[in-house]
């Protein structure tokens, strides 16, 4: 079998490019392309299968198979040899296709006559687009060289597909990016917004995958890589040495930038006719495909680094994507694969919403989005591939739905919904200074959850009685080194000042293997939610917690101080944490500092175990705050981050409400103050039921205070409790429909 020469490959790519430049409908182009490839590869058959939806491949053009089968033959990803190429995203070559594992006979194509088969994926940056196949009768074995050549061709086809070259006339080059698309994702933060897409990292569009002058392309590649090496070295020189994680990433960048293997592959791609940027992207696609199959988290991270480096190189080569603030559209909705907490904070409240392709409900970005009260959707699959800067986008954070380039009817309905919300907000403003008092005269204290200094201005406007939960993670998550005690003390003091004498319950650091600090060594735990987190870290490695406690004492400077410890699962953890605070108080007193006027020490009840703690625990705790987000996930054994199960069990399930009532009772026995600070407290029906079960303090997002107060002021809690009891007695699983029916009867 003669080796396939580089000049043959180049000739083939040039012919493909000429086809792209010619006028003509998409189908004609595809037909011509299959003809050219078969001719150049010396095979009887060349076929292009394109993905019609995420699981279906369709034969879209062929040279050599039955023409009637075009647009008729369809197979699922994973089915037959072609489907296997798509599912594995790797080439398959065989000289005896019928005997190969997974072979599926498709009679309409007439392919039984061809025994040798070579299929390669058509992919762009890990995004499956289709499969390119050549077949012949002679039972030949395809050489490594031929496989490689066909992969280069597939790369060019991927770029052509991306440019819309096959969807119809020339006008339709960007048709793919004009359709409206709906994405269903996970809810990171509720709320709704309309705006324009602002891509955090705009995609680089390659308009010239094929180049005529390999020498010039090699020169461009070397120049760009050299610039990249210099910039990575500079970044390394400037990186704070203490920031081990950051340095490690940069060292990985440097390793890749100097990697001979990486360079050699790109040089070879260029010598076969690809442009420098197409060569970079081809290797990036390969790295992404590998990323999806590597189980080792560390290696996956490194492949991520290579991906980032390739992005930088692509931007160097094309000059695209170096966005400036001037390009931020009005009402920006940030769309990104993922985003770090510090970057998100930089954008701050200028954003209307955030939509991420990856991310998770408990990610750092989600914590920031929650603190900024910006709607956030996570796991919006493929959105970065579909969205273009400036596209209209509607984000429904309550339903977890995103409409990109929506139809007019959808946009109108969405705006109606937003208008209704705005009208409701106005109604809530009118009761801002009125108490949250039910018709039977029960007062419910409504406080807000916060995590940033920037949240505090919303305290007076929301009508909150104070801050029921101040999450202190953000100051730790958004920087590359541990914050200094002085900085924290100054910040906490400003928070207390901004609260204007109202109570602020500071929760000590709640981090762990699911929320890893940039400067903390990541430990790979099999089940992070049940792992080494929150108070467990605080007690095992008390340095940071003690520093935080000192900062809080100093911040109070004579004012009352409220501290609560997260994730207490048993009495002894509370006494140990409390002892730390007592020791710090003694120490500060010995240093002659002013102590807080009053100290309240509470525990967060986030695991069912604590509800059954000895009576002495309830006597010792000044207050208990139910962390419903965690408590619910452990009560039902349903991961709060897993979309499949997180909404499977209703908060108003009778078992859960009964459990809450038991906690209320235990706190009443010892006269211990009790509040609820999980997200459910901010949902009006849930809040009403919690109040009916005996809770007298609820802490929620500032925006939820109006709706919750408005409902509470309209109901009689004794009646609500009777409705709940009746539903429970009748064997209902959830009291929701009974309560809703009762509310309807009220209005
Ligand atoms: C909770 O678990 O309900 C809670 C308030 O804490 P977080 O959401 O920060 O885990
Ligand atoms: Mg929690």
PDB file of N, CA, C and O in Angstrom, residues 547-607:
ATOM      1  N   UNK A 547      -9.097  32.286  63.497  1.00  0.00           N
ATOM      2  CA  UNK A 547      -8.791  33.619  62.968  1.00  0.00           C
ATOM      3  C   UNK A 547     -10.098  34.352  62.639  1.00  0.00           C
ATOM      4  O   UNK A 547     -10.269  35.532  62.913  1.00  0.00           O
ATOM      5  N   UNK A 548     -11.043  33.587  62.070  1.00  0.00           N
ATOM      6  CA  UNK A 548     -12.321  34.195  61.717  1.00  0.00           C
ATOM      7  C   UNK A 548     -13.083  34.650  62.973  1.00  0.00           C
ATOM      8  O   UNK A 548     -13.686  35.726  62.994  1.00  0.00           O
ATOM      9  N   UNK A 549     -13.014  33.823  64.008  1.00  0.00           N
ATOM     10  CA  UNK A 549     -13.697  34.181  65.258  1.00  0.00           C
ATOM     11  C   UNK A 549     -13.079  35.440  65.870  1.00  0.00           C
ATOM     12  O   UNK A 549     -13.792  36.339  66.342  1.00  0.00           O
ATOM     13  N   UNK A 550     -11.745  35.507  65.811  1.00  0.00           N
ATOM     14  CA  UNK A 550     -11.082  36.722  66.325  1.00  0.00           C
ATOM     15  C   UNK A 550     -11.552  37.947  65.545  1.00  0.00           C
ATOM     16  O   UNK A 550     -11.855  38.998  66.113  1.00  0.00           O
ATOM     17  N   UNK A 551     -11.630  37.781  64.208  1.00  0.00           N
ATOM     18  CA  UNK A 551     -12.051  38.910  63.367  1.00  0.00           C
ATOM     19  C   UNK A 551     -13.461  39.353  63.750  1.00  0.00           C
ATOM     20  O   UNK A 551     -13.754  40.555  63.811  1.00  0.00           O
ATOM     21  N   UNK A 552     -14.328  38.388  64.035  1.00  0.00           N
ATOM     22  CA  UNK A 552     -15.715  38.730  64.386  1.00  0.00           C
ATOM     23  C   UNK A 552     -15.778  39.474  65.724  1.00  0.00           C
ATOM     24  O   UNK A 552     -16.503  40.456  65.877  1.00  0.00           O
ATOM     25  N   UNK A 553     -14.970  38.988  66.689  1.00  0.00           N
ATOM     26  CA  UNK A 553     -14.972  39.637  68.017  1.00  0.00           C
ATOM     27  C   UNK A 553     -14.483  41.084  67.878  1.00  0.00           C
ATOM     28  O   UNK A 553     -15.072  42.024  68.419  1.00  0.00           O
ATOM     29  N   UNK A 554     -13.423  41.237  67.086  1.00  0.00           N
ATOM     30  CA  UNK A 554     -12.874  42.592  66.934  1.00  0.00           C
ATOM     31  C   UNK A 554     -13.848  43.491  66.175  1.00  0.00           C
ATOM     32  O   UNK A 554     -13.978  44.675  66.459  1.00  0.00           O
ATOM     33  N   UNK A 555     -14.532  42.894  65.186  1.00  0.00           N
ATOM     34  CA  UNK A 555     -15.488  43.687  64.403  1.00  0.00           C
ATOM     35  C   UNK A 555     -16.615  44.189  65.307  1.00  0.00           C
ATOM     36  O   UNK A 555     -17.069  45.322  65.178  1.00  0.00           O
ATOM     37  N   UNK A 556     -17.059  43.341  66.232  1.00  0.00           N
ATOM     38  CA  UNK A 556     -18.175  43.724  67.102  1.00  0.00           C
ATOM     39  C   UNK A 556     -17.778  44.918  67.981  1.00  0.00           C
ATOM     40  O   UNK A 556     -18.554  45.851  68.163  1.00  0.00           O
ATOM     41  N   UNK A 557     -16.573  44.860  68.489  1.00  0.00           N
ATOM     42  CA  UNK A 557     -16.032  45.998  69.242  1.00  0.00           C
ATOM     43  C   UNK A 557     -17.045  46.594  70.223  1.00  0.00           C
ATOM     44  O   UNK A 557     -17.348  47.783  70.191  1.00  0.00           O
ATOM     45  N   UNK A 558     -17.607  45.729  71.060  1.00  0.00           N
ATOM     46  CA  UNK A 558     -18.572  46.211  72.057  1.00  0.00           C
ATOM     47  C   UNK A 558     -20.025  46.015  71.655  1.00  0.00           C
ATOM     48  O   UNK A 558     -20.921  46.039  72.492  1.00  0.00           O
ATOM     49  N   UNK A 559     -20.261  45.849  70.337  1.00  0.00           N
ATOM     50  CA  UNK A 559     -21.653  45.613  69.892  1.00  0.00           C
ATOM     51  C   UNK A 559     -22.014  44.143  70.134  1.00  0.00           C
ATOM     52  O   UNK A 559     -21.127  43.309  70.314  1.00  0.00           O
ATOM     53  N   UNK A 560     -23.305  43.793  70.078  1.00  0.00           N
ATOM     54  CA  UNK A 560     -23.664  42.377  70.216  1.00  0.00           C
ATOM     55  C   UNK A 560     -23.118  41.565  69.044  1.00  0.00           C
ATOM     56  O   UNK A 560     -23.000  42.093  67.934  1.00  0.00           O
ATOM     57  N   UNK A 561     -22.782  40.312  69.306  1.00  0.00           N
ATOM     58  CA  UNK A 561     -22.245  39.448  68.242  1.00  0.00           C
ATOM     59  C   UNK A 561     -23.054  38.155  68.177  1.00  0.00           C
ATOM     60  O   UNK A 561     -23.324  37.534  69.205  1.00  0.00           O
ATOM     61  N   UNK A 562     -23.444  37.763  66.966  1.00  0.00           N
ATOM     62  CA  UNK A 562     -24.161  36.500  66.781  1.00  0.00           C
ATOM     63  C   UNK A 562     -23.355  35.616  65.836  1.00  0.00           C
ATOM     64  O   UNK A 562     -23.055  36.022  64.714  1.00  0.00           O
ATOM     65  N   UNK A 563     -23.014  34.421  66.331  1.00  0.00           N
ATOM     66  CA  UNK A 563     -22.207  33.501  65.523  1.00  0.00           C
ATOM     67  C   UNK A 563     -22.950  32.184  65.426  1.00  0.00           C
ATOM     68  O   UNK A 563     -23.515  31.715  66.424  1.00  0.00           O
ATOM     69  N   UNK A 564     -22.978  31.589  64.215  1.00  0.00           N
ATOM     70  CA  UNK A 564     -23.524  30.226  64.175  1.00  0.00           C
ATOM     71  C   UNK A 564     -22.583  29.303  63.413  1.00  0.00           C
ATOM     72  O   UNK A 564     -21.910  29.710  62.478  1.00  0.00           O
ATOM     73  N   UNK A 565     -22.559  28.060  63.883  1.00  0.00           N
ATOM     74  CA  UNK A 565     -21.650  27.077  63.311  1.00  0.00           C
ATOM     75  C   UNK A 565     -22.422  26.165  62.355  1.00  0.00           C
ATOM     76  O   UNK A 565     -23.493  25.654  62.717  1.00  0.00           O
ATOM     77  N   UNK A 566     -21.873  25.962  61.148  1.00  0.00           N
ATOM     78  CA  UNK A 566     -22.608  25.186  60.141  1.00  0.00           C
ATOM     79  C   UNK A 566     -22.449  23.675  60.321  1.00  0.00           C
ATOM     80  O   UNK A 566     -21.446  23.205  60.857  1.00  0.00           O
ATOM     81  N   UNK A 567     -23.478  22.953  59.909  1.00  0.00           N
ATOM     82  CA  UNK A 567     -23.359  21.518  59.717  1.00  0.00           C
ATOM     83  C   UNK A 567     -23.007  20.744  60.980  1.00  0.00           C
ATOM     84  O   UNK A 567     -22.223  19.802  60.963  1.00  0.00           O
ATOM     85  N   UNK A 568     -23.603  21.173  62.087  1.00  0.00           N
ATOM     86  CA  UNK A 568     -23.358  20.459  63.346  1.00  0.00           C
ATOM     87  C   UNK A 568     -24.187  19.176  63.304  1.00  0.00           C
ATOM     88  O   UNK A 568     -25.409  19.219  63.151  1.00  0.00           O
ATOM     89  N   UNK A 569     -23.519  18.034  63.433  1.00  0.00           N
ATOM     90  CA  UNK A 569     -24.247  16.763  63.351  1.00  0.00           C
ATOM     91  C   UNK A 569     -24.434  16.121  64.716  1.00  0.00           C
ATOM     92  O   UNK A 569     -25.300  15.270  64.899  1.00  0.00           O
ATOM     93  N   UNK A 570     -23.617  16.532  65.706  1.00  0.00           N
ATOM     94  CA  UNK A 570     -23.809  15.995  67.058  1.00  0.00           C
ATOM     95  C   UNK A 570     -23.379  17.015  68.107  1.00  0.00           C
ATOM     96  O   UNK A 570     -22.619  17.941  67.819  1.00  0.00           O
ATOM     97  N   UNK A 571     -23.901  16.815  69.302  1.00  0.00           N
ATOM     98  CA  UNK A 571     -23.719  17.752  70.410  1.00  0.00           C
ATOM     99  C   UNK A 571     -22.250  18.132  70.589  1.00  0.00           C
ATOM    100  O   UNK A 571     -21.882  19.292  70.712  1.00  0.00           O
ATOM    101  N   UNK A 572     -21.392  17.099  70.580  1.00  0.00           N
ATOM    102  CA  UNK A 572     -19.983  17.317  70.887  1.00  0.00           C
ATOM    103  C   UNK A 572     -19.324  18.292  69.902  1.00  0.00           C
ATOM    104  O   UNK A 572     -18.446  19.073  70.279  1.00  0.00           O
ATOM    105  N   UNK A 573     -19.794  18.285  68.648  1.00  0.00           N
ATOM    106  CA  UNK A 573     -19.225  19.240  67.676  1.00  0.00           C
ATOM    107  C   UNK A 573     -19.576  20.669  68.083  1.00  0.00           C
ATOM    108  O   UNK A 573     -18.789  21.598  67.920  1.00  0.00           O
ATOM    109  N   UNK A 574     -20.787  20.823  68.608  1.00  0.00           N
ATOM    110  CA  UNK A 574     -21.191  22.166  69.022  1.00  0.00           C
ATOM    111  C   UNK A 574     -20.375  22.629  70.222  1.00  0.00           C
ATOM    112  O   UNK A 574     -19.871  23.749  70.249  1.00  0.00           O
ATOM    113  N   UNK A 575     -20.219  21.726  71.213  1.00  0.00           N
ATOM    114  CA  UNK A 575     -19.457  22.157  72.403  1.00  0.00           C
ATOM    115  C   UNK A 575     -18.012  22.489  72.007  1.00  0.00           C
ATOM    116  O   UNK A 575     -17.450  23.475  72.483  1.00  0.00           O
ATOM    117  N   UNK A 576     -17.439  21.690  71.086  1.00  0.00           N
ATOM    118  CA  UNK A 576     -16.048  21.944  70.687  1.00  0.00           C
ATOM    119  C   UNK A 576     -15.938  23.294  69.976  1.00  0.00           C
ATOM    120  O   UNK A 576     -15.025  24.090  70.251  1.00  0.00           O
ATOM    121  N   UNK A 577     -16.882  23.558  69.062  1.00  0.00           N
ATOM    122  CA  UNK A 577     -16.827  24.822  68.323  1.00  0.00           C
ATOM    123  C   UNK A 577     -17.047  25.997  69.283  1.00  0.00           C
ATOM    124  O   UNK A 577     -16.360  27.019  69.221  1.00  0.00           O
ATOM    125  N   UNK A 578     -18.002  25.803  70.189  1.00  0.00           N
ATOM    126  CA  UNK A 578     -18.326  26.857  71.153  1.00  0.00           C
ATOM    127  C   UNK A 578     -17.114  27.152  72.043  1.00  0.00           C
ATOM    128  O   UNK A 578     -16.819  28.308  72.341  1.00  0.00           O
ATOM    129  N   UNK A 579     -16.397  26.056  72.435  1.00  0.00           N
ATOM    130  CA  UNK A 579     -15.199  26.242  73.268  1.00  0.00           C
ATOM    131  C   UNK A 579     -14.165  27.109  72.548  1.00  0.00           C
ATOM    132  O   UNK A 579     -13.492  27.928  73.168  1.00  0.00           O
ATOM    133  N   UNK A 580     -14.038  26.886  71.231  1.00  0.00           N
ATOM    134  CA  UNK A 580     -13.085  27.709  70.473  1.00  0.00           C
ATOM    135  C   UNK A 580     -13.457  29.185  70.598  1.00  0.00           C
ATOM    136  O   UNK A 580     -12.602  30.039  70.823  1.00  0.00           O
ATOM    137  N   UNK A 581     -14.755  29.468  70.459  1.00  0.00           N
ATOM    138  CA  UNK A 581     -15.188  30.866  70.542  1.00  0.00           C
ATOM    139  C   UNK A 581     -14.930  31.410  71.945  1.00  0.00           C
ATOM    140  O   UNK A 581     -14.431  32.535  72.107  1.00  0.00           O
ATOM    141  N   UNK A 582     -15.227  30.598  72.966  1.00  0.00           N
ATOM    142  CA  UNK A 582     -15.006  31.041  74.353  1.00  0.00           C
ATOM    143  C   UNK A 582     -13.528  31.360  74.586  1.00  0.00           C
ATOM    144  O   UNK A 582     -13.179  32.360  75.209  1.00  0.00           O
ATOM    145  N   UNK A 583     -12.659  30.451  74.060  1.00  0.00           N
ATOM    146  CA  UNK A 583     -11.216  30.670  74.248  1.00  0.00           C
ATOM    147  C   UNK A 583     -10.774  31.961  73.570  1.00  0.00           C
ATOM    148  O   UNK A 583      -9.981  32.724  74.104  1.00  0.00           O
ATOM    149  N   UNK A 584     -11.327  32.212  72.366  1.00  0.00           N
ATOM    150  CA  UNK A 584     -10.929  33.433  71.661  1.00  0.00           C
ATOM    151  C   UNK A 584     -11.416  34.663  72.411  1.00  0.00           C
ATOM    152  O   UNK A 584     -10.733  35.687  72.445  1.00  0.00           O
ATOM    153  N   UNK A 585     -12.601  34.546  73.033  1.00  0.00           N
ATOM    154  CA  UNK A 585     -13.104  35.683  73.820  1.00  0.00           C
ATOM    155  C   UNK A 585     -12.159  35.961  74.988  1.00  0.00           C
ATOM    156  O   UNK A 585     -11.782  37.110  75.250  1.00  0.00           O
ATOM    157  N   UNK A 586     -11.744  34.875  75.678  1.00  0.00           N
ATOM    158  CA  UNK A 586     -10.814  35.035  76.810  1.00  0.00           C
ATOM    159  C   UNK A 586      -9.509  35.662  76.337  1.00  0.00           C
ATOM    160  O   UNK A 586      -8.944  36.546  76.974  1.00  0.00           O
ATOM    161  N   UNK A 587      -9.028  35.165  75.195  1.00  0.00           N
ATOM    162  CA  UNK A 587      -7.751  35.645  74.671  1.00  0.00           C
ATOM    163  C   UNK A 587      -7.818  37.139  74.337  1.00  0.00           C
ATOM    164  O   UNK A 587      -6.929  37.913  74.669  1.00  0.00           O
ATOM    165  N   UNK A 588      -8.910  37.518  73.682  1.00  0.00           N
ATOM    166  CA  UNK A 588      -9.067  38.927  73.308  1.00  0.00           C
ATOM    167  C   UNK A 588      -9.181  39.795  74.563  1.00  0.00           C
ATOM    168  O   UNK A 588      -8.640  40.895  74.615  1.00  0.00           O
ATOM    169  N   UNK A 589      -9.869  39.227  75.579  1.00  0.00           N
ATOM    170  CA  UNK A 589     -10.005  39.980  76.839  1.00  0.00           C
ATOM    171  C   UNK A 589      -8.626  40.166  77.465  1.00  0.00           C
ATOM    172  O   UNK A 589      -8.273  41.264  77.933  1.00  0.00           O
ATOM    173  N   UNK A 590      -7.812  39.079  77.427  1.00  0.00           N
ATOM    174  CA  UNK A 590      -6.471  39.152  78.003  1.00  0.00           C
ATOM    175  C   UNK A 590      -5.613  40.175  77.263  1.00  0.00           C
ATOM    176  O   UNK A 590      -4.716  40.795  77.841  1.00  0.00           O
ATOM    177  N   UNK A 591      -5.905  40.349  75.982  1.00  0.00           N
ATOM    178  CA  UNK A 591      -5.138  41.334  75.205  1.00  0.00           C
ATOM    179  C   UNK A 591      -5.667  42.751  75.423  1.00  0.00           C
ATOM    180  O   UNK A 591      -5.204  43.703  74.804  1.00  0.00           O
ATOM    181  N   UNK A 592      -6.686  42.830  76.244  1.00  0.00           N
ATOM    182  CA  UNK A 592      -7.229  44.148  76.591  1.00  0.00           C
ATOM    183  C   UNK A 592      -8.198  44.712  75.565  1.00  0.00           C
ATOM    184  O   UNK A 592      -8.465  45.911  75.531  1.00  0.00           O
ATOM    185  N   UNK A 593      -8.732  43.853  74.698  1.00  0.00           N
ATOM    186  CA  UNK A 593      -9.665  44.368  73.685  1.00  0.00           C
ATOM    187  C   UNK A 593     -11.079  44.436  74.232  1.00  0.00           C
ATOM    188  O   UNK A 593     -11.437  43.700  75.154  1.00  0.00           O
ATOM    189  N   UNK A 594     -11.881  45.285  73.604  1.00  0.00           N
ATOM    190  CA  UNK A 594     -13.276  45.413  74.025  1.00  0.00           C
ATOM    191  C   UNK A 594     -14.031  44.177  73.553  1.00  0.00           C
ATOM    192  O   UNK A 594     -13.954  43.809  72.379  1.00  0.00           O
ATOM    193  N   UNK A 595     -14.756  43.549  74.450  1.00  0.00           N
ATOM    194  CA  UNK A 595     -15.504  42.348  74.052  1.00  0.00           C
ATOM    195  C   UNK A 595     -16.895  42.732  73.554  1.00  0.00           C
ATOM    196  O   UNK A 595     -17.390  43.819  73.872  1.00  0.00           O
ATOM    197  N   UNK A 596     -17.522  41.835  72.789  1.00  0.00           N
ATOM    198  CA  UNK A 596     -18.886  42.135  72.339  1.00  0.00           C
ATOM    199  C   UNK A 596     -19.804  42.343  73.540  1.00  0.00           C
ATOM    200  O   UNK A 596     -19.632  41.691  74.583  1.00  0.00           O
ATOM    201  N   UNK A 597     -20.783  43.244  73.378  1.00  0.00           N
ATOM    202  CA  UNK A 597     -21.708  43.520  74.474  1.00  0.00           C
ATOM    203  C   UNK A 597     -22.472  42.271  74.882  1.00  0.00           C
ATOM    204  O   UNK A 597     -22.790  42.054  76.043  1.00  0.00           O
ATOM    205  N   UNK A 598     -22.768  41.436  73.911  1.00  0.00           N
ATOM    206  CA  UNK A 598     -23.533  40.207  74.181  1.00  0.00           C
ATOM    207  C   UNK A 598     -23.108  39.210  73.103  1.00  0.00           C
ATOM    208  O   UNK A 598     -22.852  39.614  71.961  1.00  0.00           O
ATOM    209  N   UNK A 599     -22.995  37.945  73.470  1.00  0.00           N
ATOM    210  CA  UNK A 599     -22.616  36.954  72.459  1.00  0.00           C
ATOM    211  C   UNK A 599     -23.693  35.879  72.390  1.00  0.00           C
ATOM    212  O   UNK A 599     -24.056  35.293  73.417  1.00  0.00           O
ATOM    213  N   UNK A 600     -24.205  35.667  71.200  1.00  0.00           N
ATOM    214  CA  UNK A 600     -25.182  34.586  70.991  1.00  0.00           C
ATOM    215  C   UNK A 600     -24.497  33.520  70.157  1.00  0.00           C
ATOM    216  O   UNK A 600     -23.930  33.832  69.100  1.00  0.00           O
ATOM    217  N   UNK A 601     -24.578  32.267  70.582  1.00  0.00           N
ATOM    218  CA  UNK A 601     -23.902  31.204  69.836  1.00  0.00           C
ATOM    219  C   UNK A 601     -24.942  30.165  69.402  1.00  0.00           C
ATOM    220  O   UNK A 601     -25.638  29.594  70.252  1.00  0.00           O
ATOM    221  N   UNK A 602     -25.019  29.967  68.101  1.00  0.00           N
ATOM    222  CA  UNK A 602     -26.035  29.044  67.592  1.00  0.00           C
ATOM    223  C   UNK A 602     -25.450  27.939  66.733  1.00  0.00           C
ATOM    224  O   UNK A 602     -24.272  27.947  66.382  1.00  0.00           O
ATOM    225  N   UNK A 603     -26.315  26.985  66.421  1.00  0.00           N
ATOM    226  CA  UNK A 603     -25.891  25.872  65.568  1.00  0.00           C
ATOM    227  C   UNK A 603     -26.840  25.778  64.384  1.00  0.00           C
ATOM    228  O   UNK A 603     -28.038  26.045  64.525  1.00  0.00           O
ATOM    229  N   UNK A 604     -26.304  25.396  63.243  1.00  0.00           N
ATOM    230  CA  UNK A 604     -27.185  25.119  62.116  1.00  0.00           C
ATOM    231  C   UNK A 604     -27.570  23.657  62.151  1.00  0.00           C
ATOM    232  O   UNK A 604     -26.702  22.784  62.251  1.00  0.00           O
ATOM    233  N   UNK A 605     -28.864  23.428  62.061  1.00  0.00           N
ATOM    234  CA  UNK A 605     -29.355  22.048  62.065  1.00  0.00           C
ATOM    235  C   UNK A 605     -29.538  21.650  60.600  1.00  0.00           C
ATOM    236  O   UNK A 605     -30.461  22.104  59.936  1.00  0.00           O
ATOM    237  N   UNK A 606     -28.574  20.881  60.099  1.00  0.00           N
ATOM    238  CA  UNK A 606     -28.586  20.547  58.674  1.00  0.00           C
ATOM    239  C   UNK A 606     -28.550  19.045  58.442  1.00  0.00           C
ATOM    240  O   UNK A 606     -28.560  18.589  57.309  1.00  0.00           O
ATOM    241  N   UNK A 607     -28.446  18.291  59.539  1.00  0.00           N
ATOM    242  CA  UNK A 607     -28.499  16.828  59.415  1.00  0.00           C
ATOM    243  C   UNK A 607     -29.579  16.356  60.387  1.00  0.00           C
ATOM    244  O   UNK A 607     -29.695  16.904  61.499  1.00  0.00           O
TER     245      UNK A 607
END
